[in-house]
Amino acid sequence: MERQKRVLAIHDISGVGKCSLTVALPIISAAGVECSVLPTAVLSTHTGGFTGFTYRDLTEDISPMVAHWQSLRLKFDGIYTGFLGSFEQIKLVGDAFSALADKDTLLVVDPVMADGGKLYSIFDETFPPAMKGLCSKADIILPNMTEAAFMLGEDYAEGPYTREYVEGLLRRLAKAIPVKHIVLTGVYFDDKELGAAVYDAAADNVCYVLGKNIPGSYHGTGDVFGSAFVGAAVGGKLIAEAARIAVDYTVECIAWTKEAGTDIRYGVNFERYLGDYSRKLGL
């Protein structure tokens, strides 16, 4: 019988609001993969649409936790990082890669720092180069269109996009950051479909995985997509296939959230389709 695989998810956690570890834990687990966690901060709610939330920084806990796991000689088949709130956390996560990963560990970095052409309010223009440094240690990165442009020092371009622009952006990014694969999210060529472009650096090949574009802005969808992608990839799916499964799952979750009339501040209703996600992985 095959050994159960294990992913370490390095994100913050919100008590209320479906994002970061709140979605990574159940979704990666639904892929049949154990999800260990390294929380970088604890919040009462996530920051999108809420005010007055509490925030406890856990930067000082990162190194001791990593050292303990290293002493236990734990094997991680994947390490998946999301929102990191400071330069110090970026450095510590890079150190964690060195301490906990071996040659078979899949390192996935989602460089969460910007969207819609703007950096998040807590960051300034010095942050993308630091995140670019962490991305250079990864096997796969999951930037959105804004994050990709900012890590290249370029201005953000509004969509809809052309294939020429998307593929040029991917190739420039792969030249600047030596990773095996880039999964670029927020790609769309018209108002009907939205999804990701998957770039294989060794083959210099781009494939597109698009789904129905449902109007609106839904908090946490990047984390839902990233978690579903990581679960599928570590579970053995090819990168493009994992991205297809993740896009389809995310679209299902958004559609059900809209149909149910859920307050979008709380994130998408991802729970309903976890069984479908597991079945697509052959579980």
Coordinates of N, CA and C in Angstrom, one line a residue, residues 109-276:
V109 N 4.9 28.1 -4.4 CA 4.8 29.4 -3.8 C 3.6 30.2 -4.5
D110 N 2.7 30.6 -3.7 CA 1.7 31.6 -4.2 C 2.1 32.9 -3.7
P111 N 2.6 33.8 -4.6 CA 3.2 35.1 -4.1 C 2.1 36.1 -3.8
V112 N 1.3 35.8 -2.8 CA 0.1 36.7 -2.5 C 0.5 38.0 -2.0
M113 N 0.3 39.1 -2.8 CA 0.7 40.4 -2.4 C -0.1 41.5 -3.1
A114 N -0.8 41.1 -4.2 CA -1.4 42.2 -5.0 C -2.6 41.6 -5.9
D115 N -3.4 42.5 -6.3 CA -4.5 42.1 -7.2 C -5.1 43.3 -7.8
G116 N -5.7 43.2 -9.0 CA -6.4 44.3 -9.6 C -5.5 45.5 -9.9
G117 N -4.2 45.2 -10.1 CA -3.3 46.3 -10.5 C -2.7 47.0 -9.3
K118 N -3.0 46.6 -8.0 CA -2.5 47.3 -6.9 C -1.9 46.3 -5.8
L119 N -0.8 46.7 -5.2 CA -0.3 46.0 -4.0 C -1.3 46.1 -2.9
Y120 N -1.4 45.1 -2.1 CA -2.1 45.2 -0.8 C -1.6 46.3 0.0
S121 N -2.5 46.9 0.8 CA -2.1 48.2 1.5 C -0.9 48.1 2.4
I122 N -0.6 46.9 2.9 CA 0.5 46.8 3.9 C 1.8 46.7 3.2
F123 N 1.8 46.6 1.9 CA 3.1 46.4 1.2 C 3.4 47.7 0.4
D124 N 4.7 47.8 0.1 CA 5.2 48.9 -0.8 C 6.0 48.2 -2.0
E125 N 6.5 49.1 -2.8 CA 7.2 48.6 -4.0 C 8.4 47.8 -3.8
T126 N 8.9 47.8 -2.5 CA 10.1 46.9 -2.2 C 9.7 45.5 -1.9
F127 N 8.4 45.2 -1.8 CA 8.0 43.8 -1.5 C 8.1 42.8 -2.6
P128 N 7.7 43.2 -3.9 CA 7.7 42.2 -5.0 C 9.1 41.7 -5.2
P129 N 10.2 42.5 -5.2 CA 11.5 41.8 -5.4 C 11.9 40.8 -4.3
A130 N 11.4 41.0 -3.1 CA 11.7 40.0 -2.0 C 10.9 38.8 -2.3
M131 N 9.6 38.9 -2.7 CA 8.8 37.7 -3.0 C 9.4 37.0 -4.2
K132 N 9.9 37.8 -5.2 CA 10.5 37.1 -6.3 C 11.7 36.2 -5.9
G133 N 12.4 36.7 -4.9 CA 13.5 35.8 -4.3 C 13.0 34.5 -3.8
L134 N 11.9 34.6 -3.0 CA 11.3 33.3 -2.5 C 10.9 32.4 -3.7
C135 N 10.2 33.0 -4.7 CA 9.7 32.3 -5.8 C 10.9 31.5 -6.5
S136 N 12.1 32.1 -6.5 CA 13.2 31.5 -7.2 C 13.6 30.2 -6.6
K137 N 13.1 29.9 -5.3 CA 13.4 28.7 -4.6 C 12.4 27.6 -4.9
A138 N 11.3 28.0 -5.6 CA 10.2 27.1 -5.8 C 10.3 26.2 -7.1
D139 N 9.5 25.2 -7.1 CA 9.3 24.4 -8.4 C 8.2 25.0 -9.2
I140 N 7.1 25.4 -8.5 CA 6.0 26.0 -9.2 C 5.5 27.3 -8.5
I141 N 5.2 28.3 -9.2 CA 4.6 29.5 -8.6 C 3.3 29.7 -9.2
L142 N 2.4 30.4 -8.4 CA 1.0 30.6 -8.7 C 0.6 32.1 -8.7
P143 N 1.3 33.0 -9.5 CA 1.0 34.4 -9.4 C -0.3 34.7 -10.2
N144 N -1.0 35.8 -9.8 CA -2.0 36.3 -10.7 C -1.4 37.3 -11.6
M145 N -2.2 37.9 -12.5 CA -1.6 38.8 -13.5 C -0.9 40.0 -12.9
T146 N -1.4 40.6 -11.8 CA -0.8 41.7 -11.1 C 0.5 41.3 -10.5
E147 N 0.6 40.2 -9.8 CA 1.8 39.8 -9.1 C 2.9 39.4 -10.1
A148 N 2.5 38.8 -11.2 CA 3.5 38.5 -12.3 C 4.1 39.8 -12.8
A149 N 3.3 40.8 -13.1 CA 3.8 42.0 -13.7 C 4.7 42.7 -12.7
F150 N 4.3 42.8 -11.4 CA 5.1 43.5 -10.4 C 6.4 42.8 -10.1
M151 N 6.4 41.5 -10.1 CA 7.7 40.8 -9.9 C 8.7 41.1 -11.0
L152 N 8.2 41.4 -12.2 CA 9.0 41.8 -13.3 C 9.3 43.3 -13.4
G153 N 8.8 44.0 -12.4 CA 9.0 45.5 -12.4 C 8.2 46.2 -13.6
E154 N 7.2 45.5 -14.0 CA 6.4 46.1 -15.1 C 5.1 46.7 -14.6
D155 N 4.4 47.5 -15.4 CA 3.1 48.0 -15.1 C 2.1 46.9 -15.3
Y156 N 1.0 47.0 -14.5 CA -0.1 46.0 -14.7 C -0.9 46.4 -15.9
A157 N -1.2 45.4 -16.7 CA -2.1 45.6 -17.9 C -3.5 45.1 -17.6
E158 N -4.5 45.9 -17.9 CA -5.8 45.5 -17.8 C -6.2 44.5 -18.9
G159 N -7.1 43.5 -18.5 CA -7.6 42.6 -19.5 C -8.8 43.2 -20.2
P160 N -9.4 42.5 -21.1 CA -9.0 41.1 -21.6 C -7.7 41.1 -22.3
Y161 N -7.0 40.0 -22.2 CA -5.6 39.8 -22.7 C -5.6 39.1 -24.1
T162 N -4.4 39.2 -24.7 CA -4.2 38.4 -25.9 C -3.3 37.2 -25.5
R163 N -3.3 36.2 -26.3 CA -2.4 35.1 -26.1 C -0.9 35.5 -26.2
E164 N -0.7 36.5 -27.1 CA 0.7 37.0 -27.3 C 1.2 37.7 -26.0
Y165 N 0.3 38.5 -25.3 CA 0.7 39.1 -24.1 C 0.9 38.1 -23.0
V166 N 0.0 37.2 -22.8 CA 0.1 36.2 -21.7 C 1.4 35.4 -21.9
E167 N 1.6 34.9 -23.1 CA 2.8 34.0 -23.3 C 4.1 34.8 -23.2
G168 N 4.1 36.0 -23.6 CA 5.3 36.9 -23.4 C 5.5 37.1 -21.9
L169 N 4.5 37.4 -21.2 CA 4.6 37.6 -19.7 C 5.2 36.3 -19.1
L170 N 4.7 35.2 -19.4 CA 5.1 33.9 -18.8 C 6.6 33.7 -19.2
R171 N 7.0 33.9 -20.4 CA 8.4 33.7 -20.8 C 9.3 34.7 -20.1
R172 N 8.9 35.9 -20.0 CA 9.8 36.9 -19.3 C 9.9 36.5 -17.8
L173 N 8.8 36.0 -17.2 CA 8.8 35.6 -15.8 C 9.7 34.4 -15.6
A174 N 9.6 33.4 -16.5 CA 10.4 32.2 -16.4 C 11.9 32.6 -16.5
K175 N 12.2 33.6 -17.3 CA 13.6 34.0 -17.5 C 14.1 34.6 -16.2
A176 N 13.2 35.4 -15.6 CA 13.6 36.1 -14.4 C 13.6 35.2 -13.1
I177 N 12.8 34.2 -13.1 CA 12.6 33.3 -12.0 C 12.8 31.9 -12.5
P178 N 13.8 31.2 -12.1 CA 14.1 29.9 -12.7 C 13.3 28.8 -12.1
V179 N 12.0 28.7 -12.4 CA 11.1 27.7 -11.9 C 10.8 26.7 -13.0
K180 N 10.2 25.5 -12.6 CA 9.9 24.5 -13.6 C 8.5 24.8 -14.2
H181 N 7.6 25.3 -13.4 CA 6.3 25.6 -14.0 C 5.7 26.9 -13.4
I182 N 5.0 27.6 -14.2 CA 4.2 28.8 -13.7 C 2.8 28.6 -14.0
V183 N 1.9 28.7 -13.0 CA 0.5 28.7 -13.2 C 0.0 30.1 -13.0
L184 N -0.3 30.8 -14.1 CA -0.7 32.2 -14.0 C -2.2 32.3 -14.0
T185 N -2.7 32.9 -12.9 CA -4.2 33.0 -12.7 C -4.7 34.3 -13.1
G186 N -6.0 34.4 -13.3 CA -6.7 35.6 -13.7 C -6.6 35.9 -15.2
V187 N -6.4 34.8 -16.0 CA -6.2 35.0 -17.4 C -7.6 34.9 -18.1
Y188 N -7.9 35.9 -18.9 CA -9.1 35.8 -19.7 C -9.0 36.6 -21.0
F189 N -9.6 36.1 -22.0 CA -9.6 36.7 -23.4 C -10.9 37.4 -23.8
D190 N -11.9 37.1 -23.0 CA -13.2 37.7 -23.2 C -14.0 37.7 -21.9
D191 N -15.2 38.1 -21.9 CA -16.0 38.1 -20.7 C -16.7 36.8 -20.4
K192 N -16.4 35.8 -21.2 CA -17.2 34.5 -21.0 C -16.4 33.5 -20.2
E193 N -15.0 33.5 -20.3 CA -14.2 32.5 -19.6 C -13.1 33.2 -18.8
L194 N -12.7 32.5 -17.7 CA -11.6 33.0 -16.9 C -10.9 31.8 -16.3
G195 N -9.6 31.9 -16.2 CA -8.9 30.7 -15.6 C -7.4 31.0 -15.5
A196 N -6.6 30.0 -16.0 CA -5.1 30.0 -15.8 C -4.4 29.6 -17.0
A197 N -3.2 30.1 -17.1 CA -2.2 29.6 -18.2 C -1.1 28.9 -17.5
V198 N -0.8 27.7 -18.0 CA 0.2 26.8 -17.4 C 1.4 26.8 -18.3
Y199 N 2.5 27.2 -17.7 CA 3.8 27.2 -18.5 C 4.8 26.2 -18.0
D200 N 5.2 25.4 -18.9 CA 6.2 24.4 -18.7 C 7.5 25.0 -19.2
A201 N 8.4 25.3 -18.3 CA 9.6 26.1 -18.7 C 10.6 25.2 -19.6
A202 N 10.7 23.9 -19.2 CA 11.6 23.0 -20.0 C 11.2 22.8 -21.4
A203 N 9.9 22.7 -21.6 CA 9.3 22.4 -22.9 C 8.9 23.7 -23.6
D204 N 9.0 24.9 -22.9 CA 8.6 26.2 -23.5 C 7.2 26.0 -24.1
N205 N 6.3 25.5 -23.2 CA 4.9 25.2 -23.7 C 3.9 25.9 -22.8
V206 N 2.9 26.4 -23.4 CA 1.8 27.1 -22.6 C 0.5 26.3 -23.0
C207 N -0.3 26.0 -21.9 CA -1.6 25.5 -22.1 C -2.6 26.3 -21.3
Y208 N -3.8 26.4 -21.7 CA -4.8 27.2 -21.0 C -5.9 26.3 -20.4
V209 N -6.3 26.6 -19.2 CA -7.4 25.9 -18.5 C -8.3 27.0 -18.0
L210 N -9.5 27.1 -18.7 CA -10.4 28.2 -18.5 C -11.8 27.6 -18.1
G211 N -12.5 28.4 -17.4 CA -13.9 28.0 -17.0 C -14.8 29.2 -17.1
K212 N -16.1 28.9 -16.8 CA -17.1 30.0 -16.9 C -16.7 31.2 -16.0
N213 N -16.8 32.4 -16.6 CA -16.5 33.6 -15.8 C -17.8 34.0 -15.2
I214 N -17.9 33.9 -13.9 CA -19.1 34.3 -13.1 C -18.8 35.7 -12.6
P215 N -19.6 36.7 -13.0 CA -19.4 38.1 -12.5 C -19.4 38.2 -11.0
G216 N -18.5 39.1 -10.5 CA -18.4 39.4 -9.1 C -17.0 39.2 -8.6
S217 N -16.8 39.6 -7.4 CA -15.5 39.4 -6.7 C -15.7 38.6 -5.5
Y218 N -15.1 37.5 -5.4 CA -15.3 36.5 -4.3 C -14.0 36.3 -3.5
H219 N -14.0 36.6 -2.2 CA -12.9 36.5 -1.4 C -12.4 35.0 -1.3
G220 N -11.1 34.8 -1.3 CA -10.6 33.5 -1.0 C -10.5 32.5 -2.2
T221 N -10.9 33.0 -3.4 CA -10.9 32.0 -4.5 C -9.5 31.6 -4.9
G222 N -8.5 32.5 -4.7 CA -7.2 32.2 -5.0 C -6.6 31.1 -4.2
D223 N -7.0 31.1 -2.9 CA -6.6 30.1 -2.0 C -7.3 28.7 -2.2
V224 N -8.6 28.8 -2.6 CA -9.3 27.6 -3.0 C -8.7 27.0 -4.2
F225 N -8.4 27.8 -5.2 CA -7.7 27.3 -6.4 C -6.3 26.7 -6.1
G226 N -5.5 27.4 -5.3 CA -4.2 27.0 -5.0 C -4.2 25.7 -4.2
S227 N -5.1 25.6 -3.2 CA -5.2 24.4 -2.4 C -5.6 23.2 -3.2
A228 N -6.6 23.4 -4.1 CA -7.1 22.3 -5.0 C -6.0 21.9 -5.9
F229 N -5.2 22.8 -6.4 CA -4.1 22.5 -7.3 C -3.0 21.7 -6.6
V230 N -2.6 22.2 -5.4 CA -1.6 21.5 -4.7 C -2.0 20.1 -4.3
G231 N -3.2 19.9 -3.8 CA -3.7 18.6 -3.5 C -3.6 17.6 -4.7
A232 N -4.0 18.1 -5.8 CA -4.0 17.3 -7.0 C -2.6 17.0 -7.5
A233 N -1.7 18.0 -7.5 CA -0.4 17.8 -8.0 C 0.4 16.9 -7.1
V234 N 0.3 17.1 -5.8 CA 1.1 16.2 -4.9 C 0.5 14.8 -4.9
G235 N -0.8 14.7 -5.2 CA -1.5 13.4 -5.3 C -1.1 12.7 -6.6
G236 N -0.4 13.3 -7.5 CA 0.1 12.6 -8.6 C -0.4 13.0 -10.0
K237 N -1.2 14.0 -10.0 CA -1.7 14.5 -11.3 C -0.6 15.4 -12.0
L238 N -0.6 15.3 -13.3 CA 0.3 16.2 -14.1 C -0.1 17.7 -13.8
I239 N 0.8 18.6 -14.0 CA 0.6 20.0 -13.6 C -0.6 20.6 -14.3
A240 N -0.7 20.4 -15.6 CA -1.9 20.9 -16.4 C -3.2 20.3 -16.0
E241 N -3.1 19.0 -15.7 CA -4.4 18.3 -15.2 C -4.8 18.8 -13.9
A242 N -3.8 19.0 -13.0 CA -4.1 19.5 -11.6 C -4.7 20.9 -11.7
A243 N -4.2 21.7 -12.7 CA -4.8 23.1 -12.9 C -6.2 23.0 -13.4
R244 N -6.5 22.1 -14.3 CA -7.8 21.9 -14.8 C -8.8 21.5 -13.7
I245 N -8.4 20.6 -12.9 CA -9.2 20.1 -11.8 C -9.5 21.3 -10.8
A246 N -8.5 22.1 -10.6 CA -8.6 23.2 -9.6 C -9.5 24.3 -10.2
V247 N -9.4 24.6 -11.5 CA -10.2 25.6 -12.1 C -11.7 25.2 -12.1
D248 N -11.9 23.9 -12.5 CA -13.3 23.4 -12.5 C -13.9 23.4 -11.1
Y249 N -13.1 23.0 -10.1 CA -13.6 23.0 -8.7 C -13.9 24.5 -8.2
T250 N -13.0 25.4 -8.5 CA -13.2 26.8 -8.1 C -14.5 27.4 -8.7
V251 N -14.7 27.1 -10.0 CA -15.9 27.6 -10.7 C -17.2 27.1 -10.1
E252 N -17.2 25.8 -9.7 CA -18.3 25.1 -9.1 C -18.6 25.8 -7.8
C253 N -17.6 26.1 -7.0 CA -17.8 26.8 -5.7 C -18.3 28.2 -5.8
I254 N -17.8 28.9 -6.8 CA -18.3 30.3 -7.0 C -19.7 30.3 -7.4
A255 N -20.1 29.4 -8.4 CA -21.4 29.3 -8.9 C -22.4 29.0 -7.7
W256 N -22.1 28.0 -6.9 CA -23.0 27.7 -5.8 C -23.1 28.8 -4.8
T257 N -22.0 29.5 -4.5 CA -22.0 30.7 -3.6 C -23.0 31.7 -4.1
K258 N -22.9 32.0 -5.4 CA -23.8 33.0 -6.0 C -25.2 32.5 -6.0
E259 N -25.5 31.3 -6.3 CA -26.8 30.7 -6.3 C -27.4 30.8 -4.9
A260 N -26.6 30.5 -3.9 CA -27.1 30.5 -2.5 C -27.2 31.8 -1.9
G261 N -26.7 32.9 -2.5 CA -26.8 34.2 -2.0 C -26.0 34.5 -0.8
T262 N -24.9 33.7 -0.7 CA -24.0 33.9 0.5 C -23.3 35.2 0.5
D263 N -23.2 35.8 1.7 CA -22.5 37.1 1.8 C -21.0 36.8 1.4
I264 N -20.6 37.5 0.3 CA -19.3 37.2 -0.3 C -18.1 37.5 0.6
R265 N -18.4 38.3 1.7 CA -17.3 38.6 2.6 C -16.7 37.4 3.3
Y266 N -17.6 36.3 3.4 CA -17.2 35.1 4.1 C -16.5 34.1 3.2
G267 N -16.3 34.4 1.9 CA -15.6 33.5 1.0 C -16.6 32.6 0.3
V268 N -16.1 31.7 -0.5 CA -17.0 30.8 -1.3 C -17.4 29.5 -0.6
N269 N -18.5 29.0 -0.9 CA -19.0 27.8 -0.3 C -18.3 26.6 -1.0
F270 N -17.1 26.3 -0.5 CA -16.3 25.2 -1.1 C -16.7 23.8 -0.6
E271 N -17.4 23.8 0.5 CA -17.6 22.5 1.2 C -18.5 21.5 0.3
R272 N -19.5 22.1 -0.3 CA -20.5 21.3 -1.0 C -19.8 20.4 -2.1
Y273 N -18.7 20.8 -2.7 CA -18.2 20.1 -3.8 C -16.9 19.4 -3.5
L274 N -16.6 19.2 -2.2 CA -15.4 18.5 -1.9 C -15.4 17.0 -2.3
G275 N -16.6 16.4 -2.3 CA -16.8 15.1 -2.7 C -16.5 14.9 -4.2
D276 N -17.0 15.9 -5.0 CA -16.7 15.9 -6.5 C -15.2 16.0 -6.7

